[in-house]
Amino acid sequence: MGGMGLLGAERDGVVSVAGVEVTREELAGRARAVAGRIGGARAVAVNATASVDTVAAVLGGLVAGVPVVPVPPDSGPAERGHILADSGAELLVGAPSDGEVFGLPTVPSTGSGSGAFPEPSEDATGLILYTSGTTGAPKGVMVSRAAIAADLDALAEAWAWTPDDLLVHGLPLFHVHGLVLGVLGALRVGSGLVHTGRPTPEAYAKAGGSLYFGVPTVWSRVVESGAAEALRGARLLVSGSAGLPAPVFDALAARSGHRAVERYGMTETLITVSARHDGERRPGQVGLPLRGVETRLVGEHGEDVPHDGATPGELLVRTPTVFQGYLNRPDATAESLADGWFRTGDIAAIGPDGWHRIVGRASTDLIKSGGYRIGAGEIEAALLAHPAVREAAVIGTPHPDLGEQVTAFVIADGIAETDLIDFVARDLSAHKRPRTVHFVDSLPRNALGKVQKKLLTP
């Protein structure tokens, strides 16, 4: 049908979100109804709950060629107000009661429409996704329809994702992982989709999928609960949004029979690097560039960093999936894009064979200590290799002689600080060992399970 080119042909197959099941024909009808109500709007907001309503609202925007702004349902008044004002959203698609909270005229995502809609331009903005705002107010990332289509097609190739698959996940529908990959991906490929509402081990175990998406916290809980055994009949388990600790990778492989596929991406670039369905899966590494993606590493002064698997550098990517820019922020866009290369702000090492290992964020995970450049991720992996350690986060903290020292925060049982420091020093260079270890009850995490290191204080 016209306007649905981004999503591929309509096919039979289950679409179930939080226990509510609809046919693709019903979903397409709801999308047409939404499109007929919002045509001509500058942008529309969606209260992005885990629901069929959210899926229908997003599809309606794509059919109408109106940018969709998914808003986290747990966002507070200040964050929500910023997103709505910055995006210029003129309507809210969803339940009438939501309009009272959002302060926007509301149009429903129910009903059924008919007729064809003209196909929007490939260059049209499909989604405006807001970053987490760890370094200030969230920025609106404008993602084109062409970028979405290119990324989903490249992932379908890398993962051998076909209409015969049944995708299962329970990830939030206001991020790339849950919404773009986890909903639009299934619809474009034509596979079945079961969104479990919440990513509980029990829901994953009984879904009977062939393809599963999760973040490290989800896979850790799947392992700990014993649910991993129920996933032996799956074809592929995919992990992303943060590095999968090697102990979880190994335990998941032992109990489910699957070595997880890890992948890497950002809101601004979508997914750019991944292990393949028919290739190796290496713990702590995210694989090779997807089709059409180029990568390089640069040092502090823009010099190229060798691909020797050990030397860290900032990862730059050039890809057809790169964003159109930050909404209303030409300065920030110019800072992040140069000659088509996007500065990810992530520190990585690339091996001679092209395999990528993400060390961490330049702002929080590159520690400059005594003249050495140290990646926090490498030390976290070493700590997690100790059987007493359940979670670990490493940051640099001020030191009068070294500039910065390696400081670790761990959740562990029955282990002393000196024993952990010595354990790391046995596997890594002496200058990489933590100088201080803080034992904590929990680590601050966001909705996708990423540790919020700026909230860690000694």
Tab-separated table of C-alpha atoms in Angstrom:
chain	number	residue	atom	x	y	z
A	1	MET	CA	0.000	0.000	0.000
A	2	GLY	CA	1.184	3.515	-0.571
A	3	GLY	CA	3.122	5.018	2.314
A	4	MET	CA	4.209	1.666	3.732
A	5	GLY	CA	7.302	1.135	1.590
A	6	LEU	CA	9.631	1.502	4.569
A	7	LEU	CA	7.950	-1.419	6.270
A	8	GLY	CA	7.981	-3.854	3.370
A	9	ALA	CA	5.039	-5.781	2.060
A	10	GLU	CA	2.140	-6.673	4.313
A	11	ARG	CA	2.408	-10.309	5.334
A	12	ASP	CA	0.589	-12.695	7.604
A	13	GLY	CA	2.145	-13.211	11.010
A	14	VAL	CA	1.534	-12.540	14.649
A	15	VAL	CA	2.082	-9.083	16.143
A	16	SER	CA	1.631	-9.266	19.891
A	17	VAL	CA	2.520	-6.527	22.369
A	18	ALA	CA	2.071	-7.011	26.121
A	19	GLY	CA	-0.443	-9.783	25.516
A	20	VAL	CA	-2.550	-7.903	22.946
A	21	GLU	CA	-2.476	-9.555	19.538
A	22	VAL	CA	-3.388	-7.967	16.219
A	23	THR	CA	-3.126	-9.071	12.629
A	24	ARG	CA	-0.947	-7.128	10.258
A	25	GLU	CA	-4.050	-6.135	8.345
A	26	GLU	CA	-5.579	-4.661	11.510
A	27	LEU	CA	-2.331	-2.868	12.306
A	28	ALA	CA	-2.140	-1.435	8.788
A	29	GLY	CA	-5.732	-0.224	9.087
A	30	ARG	CA	-4.984	1.546	12.362
A	31	ALA	CA	-1.895	3.117	10.821
A	32	ARG	CA	-3.966	4.458	7.915
A	33	ALA	CA	-6.514	5.863	10.354
A	34	VAL	CA	-3.789	7.680	12.297
A	35	ALA	CA	-2.212	8.950	9.076
A	36	GLY	CA	-5.524	10.434	7.986
A	37	ARG	CA	-5.787	12.349	11.269
A	38	ILE	CA	-2.286	13.816	11.462
A	39	GLY	CA	-1.464	14.733	7.880
A	40	GLY	CA	0.336	18.080	7.617
A	41	ALA	CA	1.459	18.218	11.255
A	42	ARG	CA	5.029	19.360	11.841
A	43	ALA	CA	5.635	16.461	14.248
A	44	VAL	CA	3.575	14.230	16.520
A	45	ALA	CA	4.376	12.875	19.968
A	46	VAL	CA	3.659	9.366	21.181
A	47	ASN	CA	3.553	8.268	24.811
A	48	ALA	CA	5.729	5.263	24.053
A	49	THR	CA	4.299	2.637	26.350
A	50	ALA	CA	4.763	-1.043	25.560
A	51	SER	CA	1.477	-1.330	23.678
A	52	VAL	CA	-0.151	-1.909	20.320
A	53	ASP	CA	-1.302	1.726	20.562
A	54	THR	CA	2.323	2.875	20.407
A	55	VAL	CA	3.070	0.665	17.400
A	56	ALA	CA	-0.009	1.907	15.536
A	57	ALA	CA	0.844	5.528	16.336
A	58	VAL	CA	4.430	5.224	15.093
A	59	LEU	CA	3.323	3.454	11.915
A	60	GLY	CA	0.703	6.120	11.326
A	61	GLY	CA	3.379	8.805	11.404
A	62	LEU	CA	5.526	6.868	8.958
A	63	VAL	CA	2.588	6.376	6.602
A	64	ALA	CA	1.693	10.088	6.733
A	65	GLY	CA	5.296	11.267	6.418
A	66	VAL	CA	5.065	13.111	9.758
A	67	PRO	CA	8.060	12.842	12.120
A	68	VAL	CA	7.253	10.798	15.215
A	69	VAL	CA	8.630	11.758	18.649
A	70	PRO	CA	8.516	8.773	21.041
A	71	VAL	CA	8.391	10.050	24.639
A	72	PRO	CA	9.515	7.797	27.513
A	73	PRO	CA	6.374	7.030	29.524
A	74	ASP	CA	8.254	7.450	32.800
A	75	SER	CA	9.698	10.852	31.890
A	76	GLY	CA	9.181	13.562	34.483
A	77	PRO	CA	7.542	16.913	33.752
A	78	ALA	CA	10.832	18.716	33.033
A	79	GLU	CA	12.158	16.098	30.598
A	80	ARG	CA	8.782	15.662	28.914
A	81	GLY	CA	8.313	19.412	28.634
A	82	HIS	CA	11.735	19.829	27.034
A	83	ILE	CA	11.113	17.071	24.486
A	84	LEU	CA	7.720	18.437	23.475
A	85	ALA	CA	8.887	22.052	23.212
A	86	ASP	CA	12.124	21.232	21.411
A	87	SER	CA	10.531	18.837	18.914
A	88	GLY	CA	7.669	21.154	18.013
A	89	ALA	CA	5.190	18.283	18.318
A	90	GLU	CA	1.723	19.621	17.513
A	91	LEU	CA	-0.370	16.571	18.352
A	92	LEU	CA	-0.280	13.596	20.672
A	93	VAL	CA	-1.309	10.266	19.194
A	94	GLY	CA	-2.791	8.018	21.852
A	95	ALA	CA	-5.359	7.851	24.633
A	96	PRO	CA	-7.376	11.038	25.322
A	97	SER	CA	-6.317	11.022	28.985
A	98	ASP	CA	-2.670	11.295	27.910
A	99	GLY	CA	-3.388	14.688	26.419
A	100	GLU	CA	-4.039	16.101	29.879
A	101	VAL	CA	-0.517	15.156	30.951
A	102	PHE	CA	1.182	16.182	27.728
A	103	GLY	CA	-0.786	19.378	27.202
A	104	LEU	CA	-1.351	18.646	23.502
A	105	PRO	CA	-4.461	18.021	21.388
A	106	THR	CA	-4.901	14.263	21.185
A	107	VAL	CA	-5.898	12.082	18.263
A	108	PRO	CA	-6.677	8.390	18.819
A	109	SER	CA	-4.626	5.485	17.478
A	110	THR	CA	-7.706	3.300	17.179
A	111	GLY	CA	-10.097	2.679	14.298
A	112	SER	CA	-9.356	1.642	10.746
A	113	GLY	CA	-8.603	3.657	7.662
A	114	SER	CA	-8.519	2.792	3.998
A	115	GLY	CA	-6.988	4.077	0.821
A	116	ALA	CA	-3.448	4.684	-0.293
A	117	PHE	CA	-1.038	7.361	0.870
A	118	PRO	CA	1.767	8.751	-1.278
A	119	GLU	CA	5.178	7.394	-0.383
A	120	PRO	CA	7.118	10.052	1.557
A	121	SER	CA	10.582	10.989	0.371
A	122	GLU	CA	13.402	8.719	1.526
A	123	ASP	CA	15.088	11.820	2.913
A	124	ALA	CA	12.078	12.682	5.064
A	125	THR	CA	12.610	12.504	8.822
A	126	GLY	CA	10.895	9.414	10.158
A	127	LEU	CA	11.730	9.616	13.842
A	128	ILE	CA	13.048	12.207	16.280
A	129	LEU	CA	14.660	10.224	19.090
A	130	TYR	CA	15.925	11.997	22.184
A	131	THR	CA	19.272	11.088	23.697
A	132	SER	CA	19.631	10.288	27.373
A	133	GLY	CA	20.889	13.772	28.182
A	134	THR	CA	23.847	12.674	30.324
A	135	THR	CA	25.771	15.813	29.289
A	136	GLY	CA	22.890	18.291	29.357
A	137	ALA	CA	19.333	18.500	28.100
A	138	PRO	CA	18.360	15.631	25.772
A	139	LYS	CA	19.065	16.326	22.101
A	140	GLY	CA	16.643	15.402	19.334
A	141	VAL	CA	18.240	13.004	16.863
A	142	MET	CA	16.610	13.238	13.434
A	143	VAL	CA	16.603	9.839	11.725
A	144	SER	CA	15.569	9.596	8.091
A	145	ARG	CA	13.394	6.918	6.549
A	146	ALA	CA	16.292	5.959	4.276
A	147	ALA	CA	18.606	5.423	7.261
A	148	ILE	CA	16.065	3.190	8.987
A	149	ALA	CA	15.506	1.114	5.856
A	150	ALA	CA	19.239	0.748	5.136
A	151	ASP	CA	20.008	-0.344	8.679
A	152	LEU	CA	17.213	-2.890	8.900
A	153	ASP	CA	18.160	-4.399	5.549
A	154	ALA	CA	21.820	-4.675	6.582
A	155	LEU	CA	20.848	-6.341	9.861
A	156	ALA	CA	18.518	-8.756	8.094
A	157	GLU	CA	21.467	-9.810	5.961
A	158	ALA	CA	23.905	-10.092	8.888
A	159	TRP	CA	21.502	-12.082	11.054
A	160	ALA	CA	19.745	-14.048	8.277
A	161	TRP	CA	16.501	-12.521	9.569
A	162	THR	CA	13.560	-13.748	7.460
A	163	PRO	CA	9.737	-13.917	7.501
A	164	ASP	CA	10.087	-17.389	9.019
A	165	ASP	CA	11.479	-15.931	12.259
A	166	LEU	CA	9.537	-15.078	15.384
A	167	LEU	CA	11.215	-12.174	17.186
A	168	VAL	CA	10.781	-11.974	20.955
A	169	HIS	CA	11.821	-9.079	23.200
A	170	GLY	CA	10.499	-6.793	25.915
A	171	LEU	CA	12.615	-3.669	25.381
A	172	PRO	CA	11.388	-0.045	25.683
A	173	LEU	CA	9.694	1.408	22.615
A	174	PHE	CA	11.370	4.812	22.816
A	175	HIS	CA	14.897	3.657	21.910
A	176	VAL	CA	16.529	2.345	18.749
A	177	HIS	CA	16.891	-1.147	20.187
A	178	GLY	CA	13.266	-1.725	21.118
A	179	LEU	CA	11.461	0.418	18.549
A	180	VAL	CA	13.547	0.532	15.380
A	181	LEU	CA	15.125	-2.920	15.541
A	182	GLY	CA	12.533	-4.630	17.676
A	183	VAL	CA	9.338	-3.396	15.998
A	184	LEU	CA	10.100	-1.775	12.641
A	185	GLY	CA	12.671	-4.493	11.922
A	186	ALA	CA	10.151	-7.279	12.357
A	187	LEU	CA	7.564	-5.444	10.275
A	188	ARG	CA	10.012	-4.692	7.452
A	189	VAL	CA	11.365	-8.234	7.336
A	190	GLY	CA	7.912	-9.724	7.735
A	191	SER	CA	8.725	-11.880	10.749
A	192	GLY	CA	6.387	-12.495	13.635
A	193	LEU	CA	6.767	-10.278	16.701
A	194	VAL	CA	6.050	-10.961	20.348
A	195	HIS	CA	6.802	-8.037	22.635
A	196	THR	CA	6.558	-9.389	26.166
A	197	GLY	CA	5.656	-6.070	27.784
A	198	ARG	CA	8.529	-6.428	30.222
A	199	PRO	CA	11.686	-8.442	29.480
A	200	THR	CA	11.222	-11.009	32.231
A	201	PRO	CA	12.981	-14.382	32.041
A	202	GLU	CA	9.635	-16.142	32.436
A	203	ALA	CA	8.129	-14.307	29.458
A	204	TYR	CA	11.175	-15.037	27.300
A	205	ALA	CA	11.130	-18.706	28.283
A	206	LYS	CA	7.538	-19.349	27.244
A	207	ALA	CA	7.451	-17.226	24.052
A	208	GLY	CA	8.926	-19.888	21.767
A	209	GLY	CA	10.800	-17.467	19.524
A	210	SER	CA	13.546	-18.109	17.014
A	211	LEU	CA	15.192	-14.692	17.462
A	212	TYR	CA	15.566	-12.892	20.803
A	213	PHE	CA	16.772	-9.371	21.605
A	214	GLY	CA	18.026	-8.372	25.032
A	215	VAL	CA	20.384	-6.111	26.944
A	216	PRO	CA	23.039	-7.522	29.304
A	217	THR	CA	20.805	-7.153	32.356
A	218	VAL	CA	18.125	-9.220	30.646
A	219	TRP	CA	20.560	-11.989	29.700
A	220	SER	CA	22.044	-12.033	33.179
A	221	ARG	CA	18.585	-12.536	34.667
A	222	VAL	CA	17.728	-15.194	32.078
A	223	VAL	CA	20.824	-17.117	33.157
A	224	GLU	CA	20.259	-16.669	36.904
A	225	SER	CA	16.598	-17.690	36.712
A	226	GLY	CA	17.240	-20.918	34.827
A	227	ALA	CA	15.168	-19.699	31.872
A	228	ALA	CA	18.118	-20.025	29.493
A	229	GLU	CA	17.423	-23.744	29.026
A	230	ALA	CA	14.080	-22.877	27.430
A	231	LEU	CA	15.853	-20.903	24.667
A	232	ARG	CA	17.699	-23.898	23.206
A	233	GLY	CA	15.172	-24.066	20.373
A	234	ALA	CA	15.936	-20.499	19.265
A	235	ARG	CA	18.080	-19.634	16.263
A	236	LEU	CA	19.843	-16.464	17.454
A	237	LEU	CA	20.200	-14.500	20.693
A	238	VAL	CA	21.241	-10.871	20.181
A	239	SER	CA	22.670	-8.609	22.877
A	240	GLY	CA	23.225	-4.876	22.675
A	241	SER	CA	22.943	-1.385	24.211
A	242	ALA	CA	25.907	-2.192	26.479
A	243	GLY	CA	28.750	-4.707	26.533
A	244	LEU	CA	27.807	-8.250	27.526
A	245	PRO	CA	30.160	-9.338	30.349
A	246	ALA	CA	32.195	-12.409	29.407
A	247	PRO	CA	30.914	-14.456	32.375
A	248	VAL	CA	27.310	-13.842	31.259
A	249	PHE	CA	28.251	-14.660	27.649
A	250	ASP	CA	29.802	-17.943	28.754
A	251	ALA	CA	26.977	-18.888	31.132
A	252	LEU	CA	24.346	-18.117	28.502
A	253	ALA	CA	26.211	-20.252	25.971
A	254	ALA	CA	26.508	-23.148	28.411
A	255	ARG	CA	22.853	-23.118	29.436
A	256	SER	CA	21.087	-22.120	26.219
A	257	GLY	CA	23.476	-23.597	23.675
A	258	HIS	CA	23.827	-20.183	22.002
A	259	ARG	CA	26.839	-17.892	21.848
A	260	ALA	CA	25.180	-14.494	21.749
A	261	VAL	CA	25.550	-12.151	18.786
A	262	GLU	CA	26.731	-8.770	20.034
A	263	ARG	CA	26.291	-5.580	18.081
A	264	TYR	CA	27.155	-1.893	18.449
A	265	GLY	CA	25.417	1.310	17.509
A	266	MET	CA	24.139	4.677	18.651
A	267	THR	CA	20.955	6.659	18.290
A	268	GLU	CA	22.810	8.905	15.814
A	269	THR	CA	24.064	6.060	13.604
A	270	LEU	CA	21.699	3.163	14.300
A	271	ILE	CA	23.514	-0.200	14.325
A	272	THR	CA	26.880	-0.127	12.556
A	273	VAL	CA	28.892	-3.130	13.781
A	274	SER	CA	27.798	-6.681	14.549
A	275	ALA	CA	28.799	-10.304	14.682
A	276	ARG	CA	27.145	-12.376	11.971
A	277	HIS	CA	24.786	-15.312	12.134
A	278	ASP	CA	27.276	-17.502	10.265
A	279	GLY	CA	30.481	-16.194	11.829
A	280	GLU	CA	32.399	-16.083	15.068
A	281	ARG	CA	31.012	-14.663	18.311
A	282	ARG	CA	33.767	-13.411	20.598
A	283	PRO	CA	33.092	-12.420	24.211
A	284	GLY	CA	33.746	-8.720	24.739
A	285	GLN	CA	33.807	-7.889	21.023
A	286	VAL	CA	31.037	-6.528	18.816
A	287	GLY	CA	32.072	-7.857	15.423
A	288	LEU	CA	32.591	-6.330	12.001
A	289	PRO	CA	31.094	-3.316	10.200
A	290	LEU	CA	27.744	-3.929	8.544
A	291	ARG	CA	27.279	-3.569	4.812
A	292	GLY	CA	28.037	-0.009	3.706
A	293	VAL	CA	29.679	1.014	6.992
A	294	GLU	CA	33.253	2.327	7.284
A	295	THR	CA	35.088	2.763	10.592
A	296	ARG	CA	38.359	4.278	11.754
A	297	LEU	CA	40.133	5.122	14.996
A	298	VAL	CA	41.714	8.484	15.806
A	299	GLY	CA	43.874	9.747	18.643
A	300	GLU	CA	43.560	12.909	20.698
A	301	HIS	CA	44.923	15.090	17.881
A	302	GLY	CA	43.048	13.410	15.037
A	303	GLU	CA	45.876	11.088	14.046
A	304	ASP	CA	45.009	7.590	12.846
A	305	VAL	CA	45.365	4.840	15.437
A	306	PRO	CA	46.678	1.443	14.302
A	307	HIS	CA	44.302	-1.497	14.062
A	308	ASP	CA	46.400	-3.758	16.250
A	309	GLY	CA	43.673	-4.911	18.624
A	310	ALA	CA	45.292	-3.173	21.601
A	311	THR	CA	45.692	0.553	20.943
A	312	PRO	CA	42.538	2.490	21.864
A	313	GLY	CA	41.209	5.430	19.895
A	314	GLU	CA	37.978	7.288	19.332
A	315	LEU	CA	35.730	5.392	16.942
A	316	LEU	CA	34.534	7.275	13.864
A	317	VAL	CA	31.925	5.842	11.502
A	318	ARG	CA	30.801	6.741	7.991
A	319	THR	CA	27.535	5.096	7.075
A	320	PRO	CA	24.331	5.569	5.087
A	321	THR	CA	22.506	5.158	8.402
A	322	VAL	CA	23.938	8.296	10.017
A	323	PHE	CA	21.428	10.794	11.377
A	324	GLN	CA	20.374	14.021	9.691
A	325	GLY	CA	21.534	16.136	12.601
A	326	TYR	CA	20.472	17.300	16.034
A	327	LEU	CA	17.190	19.156	15.894
A	328	ASN	CA	17.697	22.891	16.495
A	329	ARG	CA	21.384	22.259	17.324
A	330	PRO	CA	23.538	23.046	14.269
A	331	ASP	CA	26.517	23.650	16.559
A	332	ALA	CA	26.331	20.193	18.100
A	333	THR	CA	25.769	18.645	14.669
A	334	ALA	CA	28.871	20.351	13.262
A	335	GLU	CA	30.960	19.175	16.219
A	336	SER	CA	29.993	15.547	15.674
A	337	LEU	CA	30.129	15.347	11.863
A	338	ALA	CA	33.089	16.073	9.591
A	339	ASP	CA	33.497	14.931	5.965
A	340	GLY	CA	30.740	12.407	6.528
A	341	TRP	CA	32.472	10.850	9.549
A	342	PHE	CA	30.517	10.783	12.794
A	343	ARG	CA	32.481	11.079	16.017
A	344	THR	CA	30.913	8.488	18.286
A	345	GLY	CA	32.654	9.589	21.477
A	346	ASP	CA	33.297	5.909	22.133
A	347	ILE	CA	36.760	4.470	22.638
A	348	ALA	CA	37.464	1.264	20.761
A	349	ALA	CA	40.228	-1.036	19.606
A	350	ILE	CA	40.141	-2.711	16.183
A	351	GLY	CA	42.080	-5.873	15.458
A	352	PRO	CA	44.050	-6.651	12.286
A	353	ASP	CA	41.128	-8.861	11.237
A	354	GLY	CA	38.675	-5.956	11.579
A	355	TRP	CA	36.975	-7.107	14.762
A	356	HIS	CA	35.876	-4.246	17.023
A	357	ARG	CA	36.094	-4.071	20.810
A	358	ILE	CA	34.382	-1.154	22.567
A	359	VAL	CA	36.389	0.105	25.525
A	360	GLY	CA	33.930	2.759	26.716
A	361	ARG	CA	32.971	6.397	26.428
A	362	ALA	CA	35.703	8.971	25.913
A	363	SER	CA	34.090	11.213	28.520
A	364	THR	CA	33.929	8.613	31.292
A	365	ASP	CA	35.795	5.462	30.256
A	366	LEU	CA	39.143	6.739	29.000
A	367	ILE	CA	41.341	7.119	32.065
A	368	LYS	CA	44.603	9.049	31.761
A	369	SER	CA	46.813	7.828	34.559
A	370	GLY	CA	50.560	8.415	34.870
A	371	GLY	CA	50.898	9.040	31.139
A	372	TYR	CA	48.949	5.915	30.185
A	373	ARG	CA	45.618	5.834	28.343
A	374	ILE	CA	43.538	3.144	30.023
A	375	GLY	CA	40.159	1.827	28.901
A	376	ALA	CA	37.723	1.244	31.761
A	377	GLY	CA	36.003	-1.589	29.911
A	378	GLU	CA	39.106	-3.776	29.957
A	379	ILE	CA	39.390	-3.463	33.743
A	380	GLU	CA	35.680	-4.120	34.224
A	381	ALA	CA	36.007	-7.317	32.200
A	382	ALA	CA	38.951	-8.401	34.361
A	383	LEU	CA	36.981	-7.754	37.546
A	384	LEU	CA	33.942	-9.641	36.262
A	385	ALA	CA	36.134	-12.651	35.588
A	386	HIS	CA	36.413	-13.156	39.347
A	387	PRO	CA	33.688	-15.564	40.520
A	388	ALA	CA	32.826	-13.387	43.537
A	389	VAL	CA	32.041	-10.304	41.414
A	390	ARG	CA	28.495	-9.887	40.089
A	391	GLU	CA	28.717	-6.337	38.679
A	392	ALA	CA	31.531	-3.839	38.180
A	393	ALA	CA	32.041	-0.276	36.982
A	394	VAL	CA	35.354	1.560	36.650
A	395	ILE	CA	36.012	5.285	36.430
A	396	GLY	CA	38.945	7.660	36.719
A	397	THR	CA	39.098	9.794	39.844
A	398	PRO	CA	41.525	12.644	40.622
A	399	HIS	CA	44.981	11.691	41.891
A	400	PRO	CA	47.646	14.237	42.957
A	401	ASP	CA	50.526	12.408	41.260
A	402	LEU	CA	48.985	10.330	38.443
A	403	GLY	CA	46.377	12.845	37.290
A	404	GLU	CA	43.727	10.178	37.477
A	405	GLN	CA	43.634	6.849	39.256
A	406	VAL	CA	41.664	3.731	38.372
A	407	THR	CA	38.737	3.442	40.790
A	408	ALA	CA	36.346	0.491	40.792
A	409	PHE	CA	32.819	0.046	42.125
A	410	VAL	CA	31.789	-3.581	42.508
A	411	ILE	CA	28.963	-5.737	43.759
A	412	ALA	CA	30.676	-8.793	45.212
A	413	ASP	CA	30.509	-11.366	47.988
A	414	GLY	CA	33.256	-12.581	50.302
A	415	ILE	CA	36.254	-10.913	48.669
A	416	ALA	CA	38.653	-8.309	50.022
A	417	GLU	CA	39.738	-5.152	48.203
A	418	THR	CA	43.406	-6.196	48.043
A	419	ASP	CA	42.477	-9.603	46.632
A	420	LEU	CA	40.536	-8.006	43.784
A	421	ILE	CA	43.335	-5.553	43.019
A	422	ASP	CA	45.855	-8.394	42.911
A	423	PHE	CA	43.497	-10.472	40.755
A	424	VAL	CA	43.334	-7.728	38.115
A	425	ALA	CA	47.096	-7.117	38.290
A	426	ARG	CA	47.738	-10.787	37.454
A	427	ASP	CA	45.868	-10.482	34.133
A	428	LEU	CA	46.580	-6.882	33.131
A	429	SER	CA	49.493	-4.479	33.242
A	430	ALA	CA	50.294	-3.135	36.695
A	431	HIS	CA	49.278	0.409	35.766
A	432	LYS	CA	45.782	-0.819	34.915
A	433	ARG	CA	44.986	-2.282	38.330
A	434	PRO	CA	42.406	-0.429	40.455
A	435	ARG	CA	43.984	1.636	43.181
A	436	THR	CA	40.717	1.738	45.094
A	437	VAL	CA	37.749	-0.646	45.136
A	438	HIS	CA	34.402	0.451	46.564
A	439	PHE	CA	31.933	-2.293	47.462
A	440	VAL	CA	28.351	-1.172	46.748
A	441	ASP	CA	24.878	-2.687	46.904
A	442	SER	CA	23.851	-1.506	43.429
A	443	LEU	CA	25.039	0.456	40.387
A	444	PRO	CA	22.932	3.292	38.921
A	445	ARG	CA	21.511	2.201	35.556
A	446	ASN	CA	19.217	3.676	32.923
A	447	ALA	CA	16.241	2.001	31.231
A	448	LEU	CA	18.514	-0.024	28.940
A	449	GLY	CA	20.735	-1.263	31.730
A	450	LYS	CA	23.687	1.033	31.043
A	451	VAL	CA	25.592	2.130	34.132
A	452	GLN	CA	25.272	5.882	34.698
A	453	LYS	CA	28.886	6.512	35.645
A	454	LYS	CA	28.407	10.224	36.254
A	455	LEU	CA	26.377	9.229	39.313
A	456	LEU	CA	29.213	7.192	40.807
A	457	THR	CA	31.008	9.010	43.593
A	458	PRO	CA	33.807	7.639	45.809
